[in-house]
């Protein structure tokens, strides 16, 4: 529900309503990673997008209430791991707030040292270029240092508040 002024400008909006509207936009699912004090950190994110081809830039958004906010806020690098449609469980693990998210997860690193997950279908290694304050989130803009397709599997999709192996609109 929206409350508007006489000119039609939105003054306030119910967060649940706004979230349900945004849920109509299908996205891929990623795990964004970094290193903090020599320990891997990571979060599930669907708020990822390409920004520019020249120079190659990407961004993701991170909630200020994230348990990993400090790690990403202070890190000078991150990696984006794009998940396959077989990685729902891994996505859920990195979306959870407790436990060691990397326990039993195989990974390597490239130039920045950020974890590149072994079973991702693609990965992008980035140097942080800029942090942008954005309400209850920050936007983390990254300069791409390396980007690779790692598998030809289908992507994991998030639509209408749930995972989808294939996008179907009923």
Coordinates of N, CA and C in Angstrom, one line a residue:
X1 N 0.8 -1.2 0.0 CA 0.0 0.0 0.0 C 0.9 1.2 0.0
X2 N 0.5 2.2 -0.8 CA 1.2 3.5 -0.9 C 0.4 4.6 -0.3
X3 N 1.1 5.6 0.3 CA 0.4 6.8 0.7 C 1.1 7.9 -0.2
X4 N 0.2 8.6 -0.9 CA 0.7 9.6 -1.8 C 0.2 11.0 -1.4
X5 N 1.0 12.0 -1.8 CA 0.5 13.4 -1.6 C -0.4 13.8 -2.7
X6 N -0.9 15.0 -2.7 CA -1.9 15.4 -3.7 C -1.4 15.4 -5.1
X7 N 0.0 15.5 -5.3 CA 0.6 15.5 -6.6 C 0.9 14.0 -7.1
X8 N 0.5 13.1 -6.3 CA 0.8 11.7 -6.7 C 2.1 11.1 -6.3
X9 N 2.9 11.9 -5.6 CA 4.3 11.5 -5.1 C 4.1 10.5 -3.9
X10 N 4.8 9.4 -4.0 CA 4.7 8.4 -2.9 C 5.4 9.0 -1.6
X11 N 4.7 9.1 -0.5 CA 5.3 9.5 0.7 C 5.8 8.4 1.6
X12 N 5.0 7.3 1.5 CA 5.5 6.1 2.3 C 4.9 4.8 1.6
X13 N 5.5 3.7 1.8 CA 5.1 2.5 1.2 C 5.3 1.3 2.1
X14 N 4.3 0.5 2.2 CA 4.4 -0.7 3.0 C 5.6 -1.6 2.5
X15 N 6.5 -2.0 3.4 CA 7.7 -2.8 2.9 C 7.3 -4.2 2.3
X16 N 6.3 -4.8 2.9 CA 5.8 -6.1 2.4 C 5.3 -5.9 1.0
X17 N 4.5 -4.9 0.8 CA 3.9 -4.6 -0.5 C 5.0 -4.4 -1.6
X18 N 5.9 -3.5 -1.2 CA 7.0 -3.2 -2.1 C 7.8 -4.5 -2.5
X19 N 8.1 -5.3 -1.5 CA 8.9 -6.5 -1.7 C 8.1 -7.5 -2.6
X20 N 6.8 -7.6 -2.4 CA 6.0 -8.5 -3.3 C 6.0 -8.0 -4.8
X21 N 5.9 -6.6 -4.9 CA 6.0 -6.1 -6.3 C 7.4 -6.4 -6.9
X22 N 8.5 -6.2 -6.2 CA 9.8 -6.5 -6.7 C 10.0 -8.0 -6.9
X23 N 9.2 -8.9 -6.2 CA 9.3 -10.3 -6.5 C 8.9 -10.7 -7.9
X24 N 8.2 -9.8 -8.6 CA 7.8 -10.1 -9.9 C 8.9 -10.0 -10.9
X25 N 10.1 -9.5 -10.5 CA 11.2 -9.4 -11.3 C 12.1 -10.6 -11.1
X26 N 12.2 -11.5 -12.1 CA 13.0 -12.7 -12.0 C 14.5 -12.3 -12.0
X27 N 15.2 -12.9 -11.0 CA 16.7 -12.7 -11.0 C 17.4 -14.0 -10.9
X28 N 18.7 -13.9 -11.2 CA 19.6 -15.0 -10.9 C 20.0 -15.0 -9.5
X29 N 20.7 -16.0 -9.0 CA 21.1 -16.1 -7.6 C 22.6 -16.2 -7.6
X30 N 23.2 -15.4 -6.7 CA 24.7 -15.4 -6.6 C 25.1 -15.6 -5.1
X31 N 26.3 -16.0 -4.9 CA 26.9 -16.0 -3.6 C 28.1 -15.0 -3.8
X32 N 28.1 -13.9 -3.0 CA 29.2 -13.0 -3.1 C 30.1 -13.2 -1.9
X33 N 31.4 -13.3 -2.2 CA 32.4 -13.7 -1.2 C 33.5 -12.6 -1.0
X34 N 34.1 -12.7 0.1 CA 35.3 -11.9 0.4 C 36.1 -12.6 1.5
X35 N 37.2 -12.0 2.0 CA 38.0 -12.5 3.1 C 38.0 -11.4 4.1
X36 N 37.8 -11.8 5.4 CA 38.0 -10.9 6.5 C 38.9 -11.6 7.6
X37 N 40.0 -11.0 7.9 CA 40.9 -11.6 8.9 C 41.3 -13.0 8.5
X38 N 41.6 -13.3 7.3 CA 42.0 -14.6 6.7 C 40.9 -15.6 6.8
X39 N 39.6 -15.2 7.0 CA 38.5 -16.1 7.0 C 37.5 -15.8 5.9
X40 N 37.1 -16.8 5.1 CA 36.1 -16.5 4.0 C 34.8 -16.1 4.6
X41 N 34.2 -15.2 3.9 CA 32.9 -14.7 4.2 C 32.0 -14.7 3.0
X42 N 30.7 -14.9 3.1 CA 29.9 -14.9 1.9 C 28.4 -14.7 2.2
X43 N 27.7 -14.2 1.3 CA 26.3 -14.0 1.4 C 25.6 -14.4 0.1
X44 N 24.3 -14.8 0.2 CA 23.5 -15.0 -1.0 C 22.9 -13.7 -1.4
X45 N 23.0 -13.4 -2.7 CA 22.5 -12.1 -3.2 C 21.8 -12.3 -4.5
X46 N 20.7 -11.7 -4.7 CA 20.1 -11.7 -6.0 C 20.1 -10.2 -6.5
X47 N 20.6 -9.3 -5.7 CA 20.7 -7.9 -6.1 C 22.0 -7.6 -6.7
X48 N 22.3 -8.3 -7.8 CA 23.6 -8.2 -8.5 C 23.2 -7.8 -10.0
X49 N 24.1 -7.0 -10.5 CA 23.9 -6.6 -12.0 C 25.2 -6.1 -12.6
X50 N 25.3 -6.2 -13.9 CA 26.4 -5.6 -14.6 C 26.1 -4.1 -14.7
X51 N 27.1 -3.3 -14.8 CA 27.0 -1.8 -14.8 C 27.5 -1.3 -16.1
X52 N 28.7 -1.8 -16.5 CA 29.4 -1.2 -17.6 C 30.3 -2.3 -18.3
X53 N 30.4 -2.2 -19.6 CA 31.3 -3.1 -20.3 C 32.7 -2.5 -20.4
X54 N 32.8 -1.2 -20.5 CA 34.0 -0.5 -20.7 C 34.1 0.7 -19.8
X55 N 34.7 0.7 -18.7 CA 35.4 -0.5 -18.1 C 34.4 -1.5 -17.6
X56 N 34.8 -2.7 -17.4 CA 33.9 -3.7 -16.9 C 33.6 -3.5 -15.4
X57 N 32.4 -3.2 -15.1 CA 31.9 -2.9 -13.7 C 30.7 -3.7 -13.4
X58 N 30.6 -4.2 -12.1 CA 29.4 -4.8 -11.6 C 29.1 -4.2 -10.3
X59 N 27.9 -4.5 -9.8 CA 27.5 -4.1 -8.4 C 26.6 -5.1 -7.8
X60 N 26.6 -5.1 -6.4 CA 25.6 -5.8 -5.7 C 25.2 -4.9 -4.5
X61 N 24.0 -5.2 -3.9 CA 23.5 -4.4 -2.8 C 23.6 -5.3 -1.6
X62 N 23.9 -4.7 -0.4 CA 24.1 -5.4 0.8 C 23.3 -4.7 1.9
X63 N 22.5 -5.4 2.6 CA 21.7 -4.8 3.7 C 22.7 -4.4 4.9
X64 N 22.4 -3.2 5.4 CA 23.2 -2.7 6.5 C 23.1 -3.6 7.8
X65 N 22.0 -4.4 7.9 CA 21.8 -5.2 9.0 C 22.4 -6.6 8.8
X66 N 23.1 -6.9 7.7 CA 23.7 -8.2 7.4 C 24.8 -8.5 8.4
X67 N 24.9 -9.7 8.8 CA 26.0 -10.2 9.7 C 27.3 -10.0 9.0
X68 N 27.4 -9.9 7.7 CA 28.6 -9.8 7.0 C 28.9 -8.3 6.5
X69 N 28.1 -7.4 7.0 CA 28.2 -6.0 6.6 C 29.6 -5.5 6.8
X70 N 30.2 -5.7 7.9 CA 31.5 -5.2 8.2 C 32.6 -5.7 7.3
X71 N 32.5 -7.0 7.0 CA 33.5 -7.7 6.1 C 33.4 -7.1 4.8
X72 N 32.3 -6.9 4.2 CA 32.2 -6.3 2.8 C 32.4 -4.8 2.8
X73 N 32.0 -4.1 3.9 CA 32.2 -2.7 4.0 C 33.7 -2.3 4.0
X74 N 34.5 -3.2 4.6 CA 35.9 -2.9 4.8 C 36.8 -3.6 3.7
X75 N 36.3 -4.6 3.1 CA 37.1 -5.3 2.1 C 37.4 -4.5 0.8
X76 N 38.5 -4.7 0.3 CA 38.8 -4.0 -1.0 C 38.6 -4.8 -2.2
X77 N 38.0 -6.0 -2.0 CA 37.7 -6.9 -3.1 C 36.6 -7.8 -2.8
X78 N 36.0 -8.5 -3.8 CA 34.9 -9.5 -3.6 C 34.8 -10.3 -4.9
X79 N 34.2 -11.4 -4.8 CA 33.9 -12.3 -6.0 C 32.4 -12.6 -6.0
X80 N 31.9 -12.6 -7.2 CA 30.5 -13.0 -7.4 C 30.5 -14.4 -8.1
X81 N 29.8 -15.3 -7.4 CA 29.7 -16.7 -7.9 C 28.2 -16.9 -8.3
X82 N 28.0 -17.2 -9.6 CA 26.7 -17.4 -10.1 C 26.3 -18.8 -10.0
X83 N 25.1 -19.1 -9.3 CA 24.7 -20.5 -9.0 C 23.9 -21.2 -10.1
X84 N 24.1 -22.5 -10.1 CA 23.3 -23.3 -11.0 C 22.0 -23.7 -10.3
X85 N 21.1 -24.3 -11.2 CA 19.8 -24.7 -10.7 C 19.8 -25.9 -9.7
X86 N 21.0 -26.4 -9.5 CA 21.2 -27.5 -8.6 C 21.8 -27.0 -7.2
X87 N 21.8 -25.7 -7.0 CA 22.5 -25.2 -5.8 C 21.6 -24.4 -4.9
X88 N 20.3 -24.9 -4.8 CA 19.4 -24.2 -3.9 C 19.8 -24.4 -2.5
X89 N 20.3 -25.6 -2.1 CA 20.7 -25.8 -0.7 C 21.9 -24.9 -0.4
X90 N 22.9 -24.7 -1.3 CA 24.0 -23.9 -1.0 C 23.5 -22.4 -0.9
X91 N 22.6 -22.0 -1.7 CA 22.1 -20.6 -1.6 C 21.4 -20.4 -0.3
X92 N 20.6 -21.4 0.2 CA 20.0 -21.3 1.5 C 21.0 -21.2 2.6
X93 N 22.1 -22.0 2.5 CA 23.1 -22.0 3.5 C 23.7 -20.6 3.7
X94 N 24.1 -20.0 2.5 CA 24.7 -18.7 2.6 C 23.7 -17.5 2.9
X95 N 22.4 -17.8 2.8 CA 21.4 -16.9 3.2 C 21.2 -16.9 4.7
X96 N 21.5 -18.0 5.4 CA 21.3 -18.2 6.8 C 22.3 -17.3 7.6
X97 N 22.0 -17.0 8.8 CA 22.8 -16.2 9.6 C 23.8 -16.9 10.6
X98 N 23.6 -18.2 10.8 CA 24.4 -18.8 11.8 C 25.2 -20.0 11.2
X99 N 26.3 -20.4 11.9 CA 27.1 -21.5 11.5 C 28.2 -21.0 10.5
X100 N 29.1 -21.9 10.2 CA 30.2 -21.7 9.2 C 29.6 -22.0 7.8
X101 N 29.4 -21.0 7.1 CA 28.8 -21.1 5.7 C 29.7 -21.9 4.8
X102 N 31.0 -21.8 5.0 CA 32.0 -22.4 4.2 C 32.4 -23.9 4.5
X103 N 31.8 -24.4 5.6 CA 32.1 -25.7 6.1 C 31.8 -26.8 5.0
X104 N 32.7 -27.5 4.5 CA 32.5 -28.5 3.5 C 32.4 -27.9 2.0
X105 N 32.5 -26.6 1.9 CA 32.4 -26.0 0.6 C 33.8 -25.9 0.0
X106 N 34.0 -26.4 -1.2 CA 35.3 -26.3 -1.9 C 35.4 -25.0 -2.7
X107 N 36.5 -24.4 -2.5 CA 36.7 -23.1 -3.3 C 38.2 -22.9 -3.5
X108 N 38.5 -22.0 -4.5 CA 39.8 -21.6 -4.8 C 39.8 -20.1 -4.8
X109 N 40.9 -19.4 -5.1 CA 40.9 -18.0 -5.3 C 41.7 -17.6 -6.5
X110 N 41.4 -16.4 -7.0 CA 42.1 -15.9 -8.2 C 42.9 -14.7 -7.6
X111 N 43.0 -13.6 -8.4 CA 43.9 -12.5 -8.1 C 43.6 -11.8 -6.8
X112 N 42.3 -11.6 -6.4 CA 42.0 -10.9 -5.2 C 42.1 -11.7 -3.9
X113 N 41.9 -13.0 -4.1 CA 41.9 -13.8 -2.9 C 40.5 -14.2 -2.4
X114 N 39.4 -13.5 -3.0 CA 38.1 -13.8 -2.6 C 37.7 -15.2 -3.1
X115 N 36.9 -16.0 -2.3 CA 36.6 -17.3 -2.7 C 35.8 -17.4 -4.0
X116 N 36.3 -18.3 -4.8 CA 35.6 -18.7 -6.1 C 35.1 -20.1 -5.8
X117 N 33.8 -20.3 -5.7 CA 33.2 -21.6 -5.4 C 33.3 -22.6 -6.5
X118 N 33.8 -23.8 -6.2 CA 34.1 -24.8 -7.2 C 32.9 -25.1 -8.1
X119 N 31.7 -25.2 -7.7 CA 30.6 -25.6 -8.5 C 29.8 -24.4 -9.1
X120 N 30.2 -23.2 -9.0 CA 29.5 -22.1 -9.6 C 29.5 -22.3 -11.1
X121 N 28.5 -21.7 -11.8 CA 28.5 -21.8 -13.2 C 29.3 -20.7 -13.9
X122 N 29.6 -19.6 -13.1 CA 30.4 -18.5 -13.6 C 30.9 -17.8 -12.3
X123 N 32.0 -17.1 -12.5 CA 32.5 -16.3 -11.4 C 33.2 -15.0 -11.9
X124 N 33.1 -14.0 -11.0 CA 33.7 -12.7 -11.4 C 34.5 -12.2 -10.2
X125 N 35.7 -11.9 -10.4 CA 36.6 -11.5 -9.4 C 36.8 -10.0 -9.5
X126 N 36.6 -9.2 -8.4 CA 36.5 -7.8 -8.5 C 37.3 -7.1 -7.4
X127 N 37.8 -5.9 -7.8 CA 38.3 -5.0 -6.8 C 37.2 -3.9 -6.5
X128 N 37.0 -3.6 -5.2 CA 36.0 -2.6 -4.9 C 36.4 -1.3 -5.4
X129 N 35.5 -0.7 -6.1 CA 35.7 0.7 -6.7 C 35.1 1.7 -5.9
X130 N 33.8 1.5 -5.4 CA 33.1 2.5 -4.6 C 32.0 1.9 -3.8
X131 N 31.8 2.5 -2.6 CA 30.6 2.2 -1.8 C 29.7 3.4 -1.9
X132 N 28.4 3.0 -2.1 CA 27.4 4.1 -2.2 C 26.3 3.8 -1.2
X133 N 26.0 4.8 -0.3 CA 25.0 4.7 0.7 C 23.6 4.7 0.0
X134 N 22.8 3.7 0.3 CA 21.5 3.7 -0.3 C 20.4 3.2 0.7
X135 N 19.9 4.1 1.5 CA 18.9 3.7 2.5 C 19.4 2.7 3.5
X136 N 18.6 1.6 3.5 CA 19.0 0.5 4.5 C 20.0 -0.5 3.9
X137 N 20.5 -0.1 2.7 CA 21.6 -0.9 2.0 C 22.8 -0.1 1.7
X138 N 23.8 -0.7 1.3 CA 24.9 -0.1 0.5 C 25.0 -0.8 -0.8
X139 N 25.4 0.0 -1.8 CA 25.7 -0.5 -3.1 C 27.2 -0.6 -3.2
X140 N 27.7 -1.8 -3.5 CA 29.1 -2.0 -3.7 C 29.4 -2.2 -5.1
X141 N 30.2 -1.2 -5.7 CA 30.5 -1.2 -7.1 C 31.9 -1.8 -7.2
X142 N 32.1 -2.7 -8.2 CA 33.4 -3.4 -8.3 C 33.9 -3.3 -9.7
X143 N 35.2 -3.2 -9.8 CA 35.9 -3.3 -11.1 C 36.3 -4.7 -11.4
X144 N 35.9 -5.3 -12.5 CA 36.1 -6.7 -12.8 C 37.5 -6.9 -13.2
X145 N 38.2 -7.8 -12.5 CA 39.6 -8.2 -12.8 C 39.6 -9.4 -13.7
X146 N 38.6 -10.3 -13.4 CA 38.6 -11.6 -14.2 C 37.1 -12.1 -14.1
X147 N 36.7 -12.6 -15.2 CA 35.3 -13.2 -15.3 C 35.4 -14.4 -16.2
X148 N 34.8 -15.5 -15.7 CA 34.9 -16.8 -16.4 C 33.6 -17.6 -16.3
X149 N 33.2 -18.2 -17.4 CA 32.2 -19.2 -17.4 C 32.8 -20.5 -17.0
X150 N 32.2 -21.2 -16.0 CA 32.8 -22.4 -15.4 C 32.0 -23.6 -15.8
X151 N 30.7 -23.5 -16.2 CA 29.9 -24.6 -16.5 C 28.7 -24.1 -17.4
X152 N 28.2 -25.1 -18.1 CA 27.0 -24.8 -19.0 C 25.7 -25.2 -18.4
X153 N 25.7 -25.4 -17.1 CA 24.4 -25.7 -16.4 C 23.5 -24.5 -16.4
X154 N 22.2 -24.8 -16.2 CA 21.2 -23.8 -16.1 C 21.3 -23.0 -14.8
X155 N 21.0 -21.7 -14.8 CA 21.1 -20.9 -13.6 C 20.0 -21.1 -12.6
X156 N 20.3 -20.8 -11.4 CA 19.2 -20.8 -10.3 C 18.5 -19.5 -10.4
X157 N 17.2 -19.5 -10.4 CA 16.4 -18.4 -10.6 C 15.5 -18.1 -9.4
X158 N 15.4 -16.9 -9.0 CA 14.5 -16.5 -7.9 C 13.4 -15.6 -8.5
X159 N 12.1 -16.1 -8.2 CA 11.0 -15.4 -8.8 C 9.8 -15.5 -7.8
X160 N 9.1 -14.4 -7.6 CA 7.9 -14.4 -6.8 C 8.1 -15.0 -5.4
X161 N 9.3 -14.7 -4.8 CA 9.6 -15.2 -3.4 C 10.0 -16.6 -3.3
X162 N 10.4 -17.3 -4.4 CA 10.9 -18.6 -4.3 C 11.8 -19.0 -5.4
X163 N 12.6 -20.1 -5.2 CA 13.5 -20.5 -6.2 C 12.7 -21.2 -7.4
X164 N 13.3 -21.1 -8.5 CA 12.7 -21.8 -9.7 C 13.9 -22.4 -10.5
X165 N 13.7 -23.6 -10.9 CA 14.7 -24.3 -11.8 C 14.5 -23.8 -13.2
X166 N 13.3 -23.5 -13.6 CA 12.9 -22.9 -14.8 C 11.9 -21.9 -14.6
X167 N 11.9 -20.8 -15.3 CA 10.9 -19.8 -15.1 C 9.6 -20.1 -15.8
X168 N 8.6 -20.3 -15.0 CA 7.2 -20.5 -15.6 C 6.3 -19.6 -14.9
X169 N 5.5 -18.9 -15.7 CA 4.5 -18.0 -15.1 C 3.1 -18.7 -15.2
X170 N 2.5 -19.0 -14.1 CA 1.2 -19.6 -14.1 C 0.1 -18.6 -14.0

